[in-house]
XYZ file of C-alpha atoms in Angstrom:
163
model
C 134.750 92.000 103.583
C 138.483 91.401 104.101
C 137.856 88.409 106.345
C 135.513 86.813 103.816
C 138.096 87.342 101.071
C 141.009 85.738 102.960
C 138.768 82.885 104.084
C 137.862 82.118 100.494
C 141.053 82.875 98.542
C 144.772 82.360 99.024
C 146.234 85.832 98.713
C 149.248 88.003 99.323
C 149.240 91.150 101.443
C 149.505 93.384 98.374
C 146.647 91.595 96.588
C 144.424 91.928 99.657
C 145.174 95.635 99.950
C 144.454 96.203 96.229
C 141.193 94.269 96.565
C 140.070 96.372 99.520
C 141.004 99.620 97.740
C 138.993 98.558 94.698
C 135.961 97.645 96.806
C 136.101 100.996 98.601
C 136.175 102.801 95.235
C 133.265 100.739 93.919
C 131.055 100.919 97.001
C 132.196 104.187 98.507
C 133.143 105.023 102.078
C 130.958 106.986 104.454
C 133.401 107.357 107.331
C 135.030 110.686 108.183
C 138.613 109.543 107.695
C 139.891 107.083 105.117
C 140.195 103.552 106.512
C 143.705 102.344 107.313
C 143.862 99.386 104.958
C 147.581 98.845 105.547
C 146.941 98.368 109.290
C 144.155 95.881 108.557
C 146.378 93.889 106.199
C 149.215 93.904 108.760
C 146.783 92.708 111.425
C 145.724 89.816 109.192
C 149.370 89.010 108.558
C 149.992 88.955 112.310
C 147.063 86.595 112.798
C 148.386 84.315 110.047
C 145.449 84.840 107.690
C 147.787 86.288 105.056
C 151.293 84.887 104.582
C 153.297 85.965 101.552
C 155.801 83.095 101.869
C 153.079 80.445 101.960
C 151.271 82.141 99.076
C 154.499 82.310 97.024
C 155.272 78.621 97.581
C 151.737 77.597 96.701
C 151.490 79.768 93.588
C 154.978 78.789 92.444
C 154.239 75.079 92.826
C 150.937 75.429 91.006
C 152.487 77.240 88.042
C 155.385 74.782 87.818
C 152.995 71.819 87.814
C 151.136 73.472 84.915
C 154.399 73.711 82.970
C 155.412 77.341 83.428
C 159.082 78.256 83.722
C 160.920 80.127 86.463
C 160.788 83.508 84.714
C 157.017 83.331 84.304
C 156.588 82.179 87.916
C 158.677 85.110 89.139
C 156.574 87.517 87.051
C 153.335 86.158 88.505
C 154.665 86.479 92.041
C 155.856 90.022 91.331
C 152.391 90.959 90.062
C 150.965 89.577 93.299
C 153.221 91.946 95.256
C 155.618 89.309 96.550
C 158.963 90.806 97.588
C 162.101 89.909 95.627
C 163.651 88.165 98.669
C 160.652 85.864 98.992
C 160.680 85.158 95.238
C 164.367 84.206 95.504
C 163.654 82.009 98.515
C 160.865 80.124 96.742
C 162.600 79.867 93.345
C 162.354 76.458 91.682
C 165.358 74.177 91.571
C 166.891 73.325 88.185
C 165.327 69.855 88.436
C 161.867 71.367 89.018
C 162.390 73.701 86.061
C 163.226 70.771 83.804
C 160.158 68.847 84.953
C 158.034 71.923 84.227
C 159.479 72.121 80.694
C 158.655 68.442 80.192
C 155.115 69.007 81.484
C 154.529 71.865 79.066
C 155.940 69.929 76.114
C 153.706 66.944 76.911
C 150.635 69.060 77.480
C 151.035 71.088 74.297
C 152.358 68.268 72.101
C 155.730 69.897 71.469
C 158.711 68.134 69.946
C 158.589 64.373 70.377
C 155.183 64.557 72.089
C 153.478 65.705 68.877
C 152.060 63.518 66.155
C 155.208 64.003 64.111
C 158.528 65.735 64.608
C 158.104 69.424 63.819
C 159.407 71.091 60.668
C 161.531 74.232 61.019
C 158.618 76.695 61.191
C 156.627 74.602 63.653
C 159.772 74.053 65.742
C 160.375 77.814 65.968
C 156.778 78.355 67.077
C 157.110 75.671 69.745
C 160.365 77.143 71.038
C 158.752 80.600 71.107
C 155.782 79.252 73.081
C 158.132 77.680 75.620
C 160.015 80.980 75.927
C 156.727 82.831 76.540
C 155.913 80.262 79.210
C 159.095 81.338 81.014
C 161.561 78.607 80.075
C 165.170 79.391 79.147
C 166.164 79.000 75.504
C 168.396 75.971 76.108
C 165.595 74.087 77.883
C 163.108 74.937 75.153
C 165.509 73.716 72.477
C 166.318 70.489 74.357
C 162.632 69.712 74.731
C 161.567 70.563 71.169
C 164.624 68.933 69.554
C 164.448 65.673 71.510
C 164.226 62.795 69.012
C 161.728 60.817 71.102
C 159.827 61.098 74.415
C 162.298 58.869 76.272
C 165.203 61.226 75.551
C 163.120 64.206 76.738
C 162.128 62.379 79.928
C 165.726 61.341 80.633
C 166.919 64.937 80.161
C 164.223 66.170 82.554
C 165.149 63.515 85.148
C 168.946 64.058 84.997
C 168.961 66.525 87.917
C 166.392 64.746 90.099
C 169.041 63.009 92.233
C 170.882 66.296 92.853
C 167.934 68.241 94.274
């Protein structure tokens, strides 16, 4: 069951162990002693079937490309059982964070990417949505308050040469 799971899904060691525990609860176990799930997960890590660093990089990149901010990415990795050191190691650069903010604003039609510039109430809702997506307040404000798409794109590209 574990081999089929890691062959089909990218996963972290903690997610694999939780999956196996859940399946044992659902299906039951007829052996005399409880299975050593930790040893199985460690064996799969040793074989390279499960790699938390690779999983963290992949998940982080995927969430950033969808427009999520660094805080939200870190939360998702924490829920997947990724250690704090690995989360720090795979943290997005400031340039990547800005591009993610731009992606979210484009995708959701925030600020200059909407049909019209937002009024105060709509602006507050857009900023709040960007905050929930994990972006810092200053990035959310820059994106929502940009007068036109070109200004937003230039702000997002400012740090590209530095990274």
